[in-house]
Amino acid sequence: MSQPTRRSVLKTGALFACCGMAHMRLARAQMVEGGALSVTEIADGVFAFAGIPAMMLARNQGRICNLGFIVGSDAVAVIDSGGSVAEGKELIAAIRAMTDKPIRYLINTHMHPDHIFGNAAFAATGATVVGHHNLPRALEARGEFYLKSYRDSMGSALMADVRIVPPTQLVTGEQELDLGGRKLKLIAWKPAHTDNDLTVLDEQSETFFTGDLCFLGHLPTMDGSLRGWIAQLDTLKAIKAKRAVPGHGPVPAQWPQGLEPEERYFDVLARDIRKAIADGVPIAKAVKTAAQSEQGNWQLFTEYNERNATAAFAELEWE
Ligand SMILES: [Zn+2]
């Protein structure tokens, strides 16, 4: 268990012991307001938070994806900021419980709201926001829509602080960041989960932050290119790492074994959709049956499989 959690528990316990039920509720509220995310040190100086497998809602404050930070001799790099400014602030509190070194980089692995809605929390830290060279354009196109649509699901109170903060340091191909004797290798991928996927490899501990190029438990979601994702799986697998932090799912994950479930799902989905196209099955019918054999293997299957199948059909019918 991490230090922030122990501290939070101690704080709550002390208030509860002396002040009773009403104050325990107050203590819980304070933990949500000023608490720290419960992070685990998965390798020396590498910390990760495991999001819950759920849709982004007011009650979970958007805490659905995995986040992390890496502490070097001089500075800290953060990987993704979370699904709300509230979560971003809790991530900063978790960092501050571990180190007072400056937060030099906030790395965004891609455009999705669960990974970037906490960016505004980092404005006061002076961190440089780093992202794929396609990320600014993607946020320009989608940002307003994200802000509007998540006001409905997460509520206007939680969304009031959320801003679209695009990266100012852009990655094309590969780029190295230095935290003081600790090098991070960033790779900008071709379209797969999105058209702006970026991964982070901590070379010292051989820990690989995959962003949403790897899903475990939570059904993968398709917002880029199914063919592109499948085509890059072998290159992903070849990344030498001792452990991975997937975008969603248990932390840490085995590498490259962590890619196997999504690879199987993609194969089934592509096979079913290609067969439907060859048989002349209309899209509306094909997306209802595609990859149904995978249902028992995934969380949030009902929420996302039909959308994935629709995207796959649109992509594969032009092969
Ligand atoms: Zn995503």
mmCIF file of C-alpha atoms and ligand atoms in Angstrom:
data_model
loop_
_atom_site.group_PDB
_atom_site.id
_atom_site.type_symbol
_atom_site.label_atom_id
_atom_site.label_comp_id
_atom_site.label_asym_id
_atom_site.label_seq_id
_atom_site.Cartn_x
_atom_site.Cartn_y
_atom_site.Cartn_z
ATOM 1 C CA MET A 1 0.000 0.000 0.000
ATOM 2 C CA SER A 2 1.233 3.507 -0.710
ATOM 3 C CA GLN A 3 2.129 6.275 1.671
ATOM 4 C CA PRO A 4 -0.788 8.544 0.702
ATOM 5 C CA THR A 5 -3.265 5.807 1.519
ATOM 6 C CA ARG A 6 -1.706 5.127 4.900
ATOM 7 C CA ARG A 7 -1.787 8.827 5.688
ATOM 8 C CA SER A 8 -5.418 9.135 4.587
ATOM 9 C CA VAL A 9 -6.422 6.144 6.680
ATOM 10 C CA LEU A 10 -4.626 7.528 9.722
ATOM 11 C CA LYS A 11 -6.279 10.909 9.290
ATOM 12 C CA THR A 12 -9.739 9.376 9.012
ATOM 13 C CA GLY A 13 -9.166 7.001 11.899
ATOM 14 C CA ALA A 14 -8.022 9.764 14.228
ATOM 15 C CA LEU A 15 -11.014 11.948 13.442
ATOM 16 C CA PHE A 16 -13.409 9.045 13.763
ATOM 17 C CA ALA A 17 -12.034 7.918 17.115
ATOM 18 C CA CYS A 18 -12.424 11.300 18.782
ATOM 19 C CA CYS A 19 -15.366 12.873 17.044
ATOM 20 C CA GLY A 20 -17.949 10.268 15.982
ATOM 21 C CA MET A 21 -20.080 9.666 12.913
ATOM 22 C CA ALA A 22 -20.845 13.201 11.740
ATOM 23 C CA HIS A 23 -17.178 14.046 11.648
ATOM 24 C CA MET A 24 -16.293 10.808 9.908
ATOM 25 C CA ARG A 25 -18.470 11.943 7.023
ATOM 26 C CA LEU A 26 -16.650 15.267 7.076
ATOM 27 C CA ALA A 27 -13.302 13.469 7.094
ATOM 28 C CA ARG A 28 -14.336 11.466 4.054
ATOM 29 C CA ALA A 29 -15.341 14.656 2.245
ATOM 30 C CA GLN A 30 -11.966 16.184 3.076
ATOM 31 C CA MET A 31 -10.195 13.141 1.683
ATOM 32 C CA VAL A 32 -12.010 13.566 -1.621
ATOM 33 C CA GLU A 33 -11.266 17.312 -1.635
ATOM 34 C CA GLY A 34 -7.617 17.248 -0.656
ATOM 35 C CA GLY A 35 -6.716 13.560 -0.748
ATOM 36 C CA ALA A 36 -4.083 11.791 -2.772
ATOM 37 C CA LEU A 37 -4.630 9.050 -5.326
ATOM 38 C CA SER A 38 -3.658 5.646 -4.037
ATOM 39 C CA VAL A 39 -0.545 4.863 -6.047
ATOM 40 C CA THR A 40 1.678 1.786 -5.994
ATOM 41 C CA GLU A 41 5.447 1.836 -6.468
ATOM 42 C CA ILE A 42 5.759 -0.832 -9.171
ATOM 43 C CA ALA A 43 9.513 -0.357 -9.700
ATOM 44 C CA ASP A 44 12.154 1.833 -8.083
ATOM 45 C CA GLY A 45 10.891 5.405 -8.533
ATOM 46 C CA VAL A 46 7.980 4.349 -10.766
ATOM 47 C CA PHE A 47 4.461 4.806 -9.419
ATOM 48 C CA ALA A 48 1.105 3.862 -10.914
ATOM 49 C CA PHE A 49 -2.555 4.394 -10.150
ATOM 50 C CA ALA A 50 -5.065 1.804 -11.367
ATOM 51 C CA GLY A 51 -8.325 3.307 -12.650
ATOM 52 C CA ILE A 52 -11.615 1.505 -12.183
ATOM 53 C CA PRO A 53 -13.269 -0.274 -15.136
ATOM 54 C CA ALA A 54 -16.261 2.007 -15.602
ATOM 55 C CA MET A 55 -17.671 4.842 -17.697
ATOM 56 C CA MET A 56 -16.690 8.377 -16.584
ATOM 57 C CA LEU A 57 -19.328 9.581 -14.112
ATOM 58 C CA ALA A 58 -19.693 12.217 -11.399
ATOM 59 C CA ARG A 59 -19.454 9.572 -8.692
ATOM 60 C CA ASN A 60 -16.065 8.255 -9.882
ATOM 61 C CA GLN A 61 -14.780 11.738 -10.886
ATOM 62 C CA GLY A 62 -13.516 10.228 -14.123
ATOM 63 C CA ARG A 63 -10.955 8.007 -12.367
ATOM 64 C CA ILE A 64 -11.160 5.226 -14.930
ATOM 65 C CA CYS A 65 -7.754 5.012 -16.582
ATOM 66 C CA ASN A 66 -4.313 4.128 -15.285
ATOM 67 C CA LEU A 67 -1.907 6.966 -14.493
ATOM 68 C CA GLY A 68 1.693 7.088 -13.388
ATOM 69 C CA PHE A 69 4.741 9.115 -12.536
ATOM 70 C CA ILE A 70 8.483 8.523 -12.658
ATOM 71 C CA VAL A 71 10.973 10.170 -10.332
ATOM 72 C CA GLY A 72 14.493 10.908 -11.600
ATOM 73 C CA SER A 73 17.443 12.547 -9.823
ATOM 74 C CA ASP A 74 16.368 16.039 -10.902
ATOM 75 C CA ALA A 75 12.706 15.936 -11.819
ATOM 76 C CA VAL A 76 9.444 14.050 -12.202
ATOM 77 C CA ALA A 77 7.517 13.026 -15.329
ATOM 78 C CA VAL A 78 3.796 12.313 -15.126
ATOM 79 C CA ILE A 79 1.989 9.999 -17.511
ATOM 80 C CA ASP A 80 -1.571 11.218 -18.093
ATOM 81 C CA SER A 81 -3.524 13.563 -15.849
ATOM 82 C CA GLY A 82 -6.824 11.763 -15.258
ATOM 83 C CA GLY A 83 -10.482 12.324 -16.073
ATOM 84 C CA SER A 84 -11.066 15.531 -14.093
ATOM 85 C CA VAL A 85 -9.121 18.398 -12.540
ATOM 86 C CA ALA A 86 -10.109 16.886 -9.177
ATOM 87 C CA GLU A 87 -8.310 13.669 -10.129
ATOM 88 C CA GLY A 88 -5.332 15.622 -11.490
ATOM 89 C CA LYS A 89 -5.006 17.426 -8.139
ATOM 90 C CA GLU A 90 -5.133 14.111 -6.306
ATOM 91 C CA LEU A 91 -2.361 12.827 -8.562
ATOM 92 C CA ILE A 92 -0.255 15.884 -7.716
ATOM 93 C CA ALA A 93 -0.918 15.227 -4.006
ATOM 94 C CA ALA A 94 0.277 11.630 -4.483
ATOM 95 C CA ILE A 95 3.460 12.908 -6.170
ATOM 96 C CA ARG A 96 4.076 15.421 -3.392
ATOM 97 C CA ALA A 97 3.707 12.674 -0.785
ATOM 98 C CA MET A 98 6.664 10.905 -2.446
ATOM 99 C CA THR A 99 8.987 13.695 -3.610
ATOM 100 C CA ASP A 100 9.375 17.477 -3.703
ATOM 101 C CA LYS A 101 11.308 17.401 -7.005
ATOM 102 C CA PRO A 102 9.811 19.598 -9.751
ATOM 103 C CA ILE A 103 7.287 18.105 -12.144
ATOM 104 C CA ARG A 104 9.102 18.770 -15.425
ATOM 105 C CA TYR A 105 6.851 16.911 -17.868
ATOM 106 C CA LEU A 106 3.200 15.971 -18.147
ATOM 107 C CA ILE A 107 3.038 13.374 -20.915
ATOM 108 C CA ASN A 108 -0.356 12.775 -22.535
ATOM 109 C CA THR A 109 -0.613 9.314 -24.110
ATOM 110 C CA HIS A 110 -3.539 10.372 -26.362
ATOM 111 C CA MET A 111 -6.580 12.609 -26.693
ATOM 112 C CA HIS A 112 -9.264 10.758 -24.708
ATOM 113 C CA PRO A 113 -10.905 12.678 -21.836
ATOM 114 C CA ASP A 114 -10.105 10.112 -19.138
ATOM 115 C CA HIS A 115 -6.406 10.729 -19.842
ATOM 116 C CA ILE A 116 -6.330 14.526 -20.366
ATOM 117 C CA PHE A 117 -9.169 16.209 -18.438
ATOM 118 C CA GLY A 118 -6.817 16.649 -15.459
ATOM 119 C CA ASN A 119 -4.262 18.666 -17.482
ATOM 120 C CA ALA A 120 -5.383 22.030 -16.067
ATOM 121 C CA ALA A 121 -4.447 20.848 -12.556
ATOM 122 C CA PHE A 122 -0.792 20.893 -13.669
ATOM 123 C CA ALA A 123 -0.759 24.521 -14.903
ATOM 124 C CA ALA A 124 0.675 25.808 -11.612
ATOM 125 C CA THR A 125 3.431 23.149 -11.547
ATOM 126 C CA GLY A 126 5.151 24.596 -14.608
ATOM 127 C CA ALA A 127 5.243 21.163 -16.253
ATOM 128 C CA THR A 128 5.704 21.064 -20.023
ATOM 129 C CA VAL A 129 2.864 19.138 -21.659
ATOM 130 C CA VAL A 130 4.216 16.537 -24.082
ATOM 131 C CA GLY A 131 2.185 14.704 -26.711
ATOM 132 C CA HIS A 132 2.043 13.065 -30.141
ATOM 133 C CA HIS A 133 2.444 15.523 -33.020
ATOM 134 C CA ASN A 134 -1.175 14.802 -34.009
ATOM 135 C CA LEU A 135 -2.553 15.566 -30.543
ATOM 136 C CA PRO A 136 -3.039 19.368 -30.891
ATOM 137 C CA ARG A 137 -5.025 18.888 -34.099
ATOM 138 C CA ALA A 138 -7.130 16.125 -32.506
ATOM 139 C CA LEU A 139 -7.924 18.277 -29.469
ATOM 140 C CA GLU A 140 -8.766 21.214 -31.730
ATOM 141 C CA ALA A 141 -11.277 19.009 -33.535
ATOM 142 C CA ARG A 142 -12.723 17.160 -30.540
ATOM 143 C CA GLY A 143 -12.112 19.351 -27.487
ATOM 144 C CA GLU A 144 -15.333 21.366 -27.468
ATOM 145 C CA PHE A 145 -17.388 18.251 -28.098
ATOM 146 C CA TYR A 146 -15.688 16.467 -25.185
ATOM 147 C CA LEU A 147 -16.338 19.368 -22.802
ATOM 148 C CA LYS A 148 -19.991 19.558 -23.794
ATOM 149 C CA SER A 149 -20.766 15.848 -23.773
ATOM 150 C CA TYR A 150 -19.037 15.132 -20.449
ATOM 151 C CA ARG A 151 -20.967 17.937 -18.763
ATOM 152 C CA ASP A 152 -23.962 15.632 -19.177
ATOM 153 C CA SER A 153 -22.363 12.488 -17.742
ATOM 154 C CA MET A 154 -20.068 13.978 -15.064
ATOM 155 C CA GLY A 155 -22.064 17.093 -14.108
ATOM 156 C CA SER A 156 -21.268 20.773 -14.524
ATOM 157 C CA ALA A 157 -19.711 21.127 -11.039
ATOM 158 C CA LEU A 158 -16.962 18.589 -11.753
ATOM 159 C CA MET A 159 -16.509 19.908 -15.297
ATOM 160 C CA ALA A 160 -16.278 23.585 -14.292
ATOM 161 C CA ASP A 161 -12.459 23.522 -13.958
ATOM 162 C CA VAL A 162 -11.757 21.248 -16.923
ATOM 163 C CA ARG A 163 -9.921 22.905 -19.813
ATOM 164 C CA ILE A 164 -8.497 21.502 -23.002
ATOM 165 C CA VAL A 165 -4.737 22.005 -22.562
ATOM 166 C CA PRO A 166 -2.843 20.899 -25.685
ATOM 167 C CA PRO A 167 0.793 19.779 -25.592
ATOM 168 C CA THR A 168 3.532 22.272 -26.463
ATOM 169 C CA GLN A 169 6.326 19.710 -26.865
ATOM 170 C CA LEU A 170 5.436 17.406 -29.744
ATOM 171 C CA VAL A 171 6.793 13.964 -30.546
ATOM 172 C CA THR A 172 7.326 12.642 -34.060
ATOM 173 C CA GLY A 173 8.917 9.214 -34.310
ATOM 174 C CA GLU A 174 10.953 8.838 -31.117
ATOM 175 C CA GLN A 175 12.080 11.325 -28.503
ATOM 176 C CA GLU A 176 14.049 11.044 -25.282
ATOM 177 C CA LEU A 177 13.301 12.913 -22.064
ATOM 178 C CA ASP A 178 15.888 13.181 -19.285
ATOM 179 C CA LEU A 179 14.869 13.362 -15.630
ATOM 180 C CA GLY A 180 18.485 13.546 -14.445
ATOM 181 C CA GLY A 181 20.325 10.321 -15.203
ATOM 182 C CA ARG A 182 17.002 8.708 -15.970
ATOM 183 C CA LYS A 183 15.969 8.529 -19.621
ATOM 184 C CA LEU A 184 12.456 8.060 -20.897
ATOM 185 C CA LYS A 185 11.944 6.901 -24.473
ATOM 186 C CA LEU A 186 8.771 8.226 -26.054
ATOM 187 C CA ILE A 187 7.373 6.687 -29.236
ATOM 188 C CA ALA A 188 4.684 8.304 -31.415
ATOM 189 C CA TRP A 189 2.716 5.510 -33.113
ATOM 190 C CA LYS A 190 0.842 5.377 -36.397
ATOM 191 C CA PRO A 191 -2.988 5.334 -36.132
ATOM 192 C CA ALA A 192 -4.187 2.485 -33.874
ATOM 193 C CA HIS A 193 -6.313 3.199 -30.771
ATOM 194 C CA THR A 194 -6.370 6.843 -31.969
ATOM 195 C CA ASP A 195 -4.234 8.775 -34.460
ATOM 196 C CA ASN A 196 -2.229 10.263 -31.579
ATOM 197 C CA ASP A 197 -0.994 7.323 -29.465
ATOM 198 C CA LEU A 198 2.227 7.865 -27.524
ATOM 199 C CA THR A 199 4.043 5.347 -25.303
ATOM 200 C CA VAL A 200 6.630 5.892 -22.575
ATOM 201 C CA LEU A 201 9.451 3.499 -21.709
ATOM 202 C CA ASP A 202 11.455 4.069 -18.545
ATOM 203 C CA GLU A 203 14.784 2.566 -19.614
ATOM 204 C CA GLN A 204 16.172 2.301 -16.077
ATOM 205 C CA SER A 205 13.462 0.021 -14.684
ATOM 206 C CA GLU A 206 12.252 -1.273 -18.070
ATOM 207 C CA THR A 207 8.705 -0.229 -17.270
ATOM 208 C CA PHE A 208 6.517 0.423 -20.308
ATOM 209 C CA PHE A 209 3.538 2.786 -20.145
ATOM 210 C CA THR A 210 1.447 1.732 -23.135
ATOM 211 C CA GLY A 211 -1.370 4.275 -22.968
ATOM 212 C CA ASP A 212 -4.461 2.764 -24.570
ATOM 213 C CA LEU A 213 -2.439 0.669 -27.011
ATOM 214 C CA CYS A 214 -2.920 -2.043 -24.397
ATOM 215 C CA PHE A 215 -6.223 -2.808 -22.679
ATOM 216 C CA LEU A 216 -6.673 -5.551 -20.108
ATOM 217 C CA GLY A 217 -10.056 -6.472 -18.615
ATOM 218 C CA HIS A 218 -11.732 -3.363 -20.055
ATOM 219 C CA LEU A 219 -12.753 -3.975 -23.691
ATOM 220 C CA PRO A 220 -10.424 -2.114 -26.083
ATOM 221 C CA THR A 221 -12.099 0.855 -27.766
ATOM 222 C CA MET A 222 -11.486 1.712 -31.389
ATOM 223 C CA ASP A 223 -11.046 5.357 -32.346
ATOM 224 C CA GLY A 224 -8.227 5.120 -34.882
ATOM 225 C CA SER A 225 -7.600 2.123 -37.105
ATOM 226 C CA LEU A 226 -8.210 -1.558 -36.402
ATOM 227 C CA ARG A 227 -5.883 -2.562 -39.236
ATOM 228 C CA GLY A 228 -3.266 -0.102 -38.040
ATOM 229 C CA TRP A 229 -3.497 -1.402 -34.473
ATOM 230 C CA ILE A 230 -3.185 -5.048 -35.566
ATOM 231 C CA ALA A 231 -0.295 -4.170 -37.905
ATOM 232 C CA GLN A 232 1.686 -2.539 -35.068
ATOM 233 C CA LEU A 233 1.183 -5.300 -32.465
ATOM 234 C CA ASP A 234 4.415 -7.074 -33.427
ATOM 235 C CA THR A 235 6.411 -3.842 -33.080
ATOM 236 C CA LEU A 236 4.762 -3.216 -29.707
ATOM 237 C CA LYS A 237 5.568 -6.752 -28.539
ATOM 238 C CA ALA A 238 9.205 -6.245 -29.480
ATOM 239 C CA ILE A 239 9.571 -3.414 -26.936
ATOM 240 C CA LYS A 240 11.819 -4.869 -24.278
ATOM 241 C CA ALA A 241 10.262 -4.331 -20.862
ATOM 242 C CA LYS A 242 10.000 -6.151 -17.551
ATOM 243 C CA ARG A 243 6.489 -4.892 -16.845
ATOM 244 C CA ALA A 244 3.822 -2.702 -18.400
ATOM 245 C CA VAL A 245 1.226 -0.214 -17.270
ATOM 246 C CA PRO A 246 -1.699 -0.678 -19.675
ATOM 247 C CA GLY A 247 -4.088 2.212 -20.297
ATOM 248 C CA HIS A 248 -6.804 0.232 -18.548
ATOM 249 C CA GLY A 249 -6.554 -2.913 -16.431
ATOM 250 C CA PRO A 250 -4.467 -4.331 -13.597
ATOM 251 C CA VAL A 251 -1.156 -2.648 -12.724
ATOM 252 C CA PRO A 252 1.503 -3.766 -13.364
ATOM 253 C CA ALA A 253 0.866 -6.143 -16.259
ATOM 254 C CA GLN A 254 3.125 -8.786 -17.739
ATOM 255 C CA TRP A 255 4.834 -7.795 -20.939
ATOM 256 C CA PRO A 256 4.355 -8.629 -23.768
ATOM 257 C CA GLN A 257 1.775 -11.197 -22.580
ATOM 258 C CA GLY A 258 -0.521 -8.299 -21.674
ATOM 259 C CA LEU A 259 -1.202 -7.799 -25.383
ATOM 260 C CA GLU A 260 -2.564 -11.306 -25.956
ATOM 261 C CA PRO A 261 -6.244 -10.753 -24.950
ATOM 262 C CA GLU A 262 -6.680 -7.701 -27.189
ATOM 263 C CA GLU A 263 -4.898 -9.412 -30.063
ATOM 264 C CA ARG A 264 -7.373 -12.291 -29.831
ATOM 265 C CA TYR A 265 -10.346 -9.875 -29.684
ATOM 266 C CA PHE A 266 -9.110 -7.937 -32.723
ATOM 267 C CA ASP A 267 -8.683 -11.162 -34.692
ATOM 268 C CA VAL A 268 -12.228 -12.314 -33.867
ATOM 269 C CA LEU A 269 -13.720 -8.890 -34.587
ATOM 270 C CA ALA A 270 -11.913 -8.501 -37.918
ATOM 271 C CA ARG A 271 -12.749 -12.082 -38.956
ATOM 272 C CA ASP A 272 -16.472 -11.696 -38.126
ATOM 273 C CA ILE A 273 -16.758 -8.320 -39.853
ATOM 274 C CA ARG A 274 -14.887 -9.481 -42.963
ATOM 275 C CA LYS A 275 -17.185 -12.508 -43.223
ATOM 276 C CA ALA A 276 -20.303 -10.315 -42.861
ATOM 277 C CA ILE A 277 -19.019 -7.989 -45.599
ATOM 278 C CA ALA A 278 -18.254 -10.959 -47.888
ATOM 279 C CA ASP A 279 -21.733 -12.414 -47.226
ATOM 280 C CA GLY A 280 -23.442 -9.087 -47.971
ATOM 281 C CA VAL A 281 -24.789 -8.701 -44.410
ATOM 282 C CA PRO A 282 -25.869 -5.073 -43.861
ATOM 283 C CA ILE A 283 -23.848 -3.080 -41.314
ATOM 284 C CA ALA A 284 -26.809 -2.630 -38.923
ATOM 285 C CA LYS A 285 -27.125 -6.410 -38.609
ATOM 286 C CA ALA A 286 -23.422 -7.260 -38.740
ATOM 287 C CA VAL A 287 -22.500 -5.079 -35.753
ATOM 288 C CA LYS A 288 -25.035 -6.890 -33.554
ATOM 289 C CA THR A 289 -23.379 -10.276 -34.026
ATOM 290 C CA ALA A 290 -19.681 -9.469 -34.549
ATOM 291 C CA ALA A 291 -17.312 -10.703 -31.824
ATOM 292 C CA GLN A 292 -20.153 -11.844 -29.571
ATOM 293 C CA SER A 293 -18.058 -14.925 -28.695
ATOM 294 C CA GLU A 294 -15.759 -12.523 -26.817
ATOM 295 C CA GLN A 295 -18.478 -11.159 -24.531
ATOM 296 C CA GLY A 296 -17.528 -13.221 -21.464
ATOM 297 C CA ASN A 297 -13.893 -12.143 -21.644
ATOM 298 C CA TRP A 298 -14.312 -8.407 -21.099
ATOM 299 C CA GLN A 299 -15.714 -5.700 -18.865
ATOM 300 C CA LEU A 300 -17.771 -2.964 -20.585
ATOM 301 C CA PHE A 301 -18.324 -5.255 -23.586
ATOM 302 C CA THR A 302 -21.946 -4.145 -24.041
ATOM 303 C CA GLU A 303 -20.966 -0.488 -23.830
ATOM 304 C CA TYR A 304 -18.282 -0.629 -26.531
ATOM 305 C CA ASN A 305 -18.366 -3.699 -28.768
ATOM 306 C CA GLU A 306 -21.053 -2.446 -31.149
ATOM 307 C CA ARG A 307 -19.229 0.861 -31.577
ATOM 308 C CA ASN A 308 -16.002 -1.026 -32.296
ATOM 309 C CA ALA A 309 -17.800 -3.249 -34.795
ATOM 310 C CA THR A 310 -19.294 -0.210 -36.540
ATOM 311 C CA ALA A 311 -15.859 1.427 -36.853
ATOM 312 C CA ALA A 312 -14.334 -1.865 -38.027
ATOM 313 C CA PHE A 313 -17.039 -2.365 -40.658
ATOM 314 C CA ALA A 314 -16.540 1.155 -42.046
ATOM 315 C CA GLU A 315 -12.790 0.563 -42.237
ATOM 316 C CA LEU A 316 -12.781 -3.005 -43.581
ATOM 317 C CA GLU A 317 -15.453 -2.653 -46.269
ATOM 318 C CA TRP A 318 -12.979 -0.602 -48.360
ATOM 319 C CA GLU A 319 -10.177 -3.202 -48.270
HETATM 320 ZN ZN ZN B 1 -8.334 5.954 -25.024
#
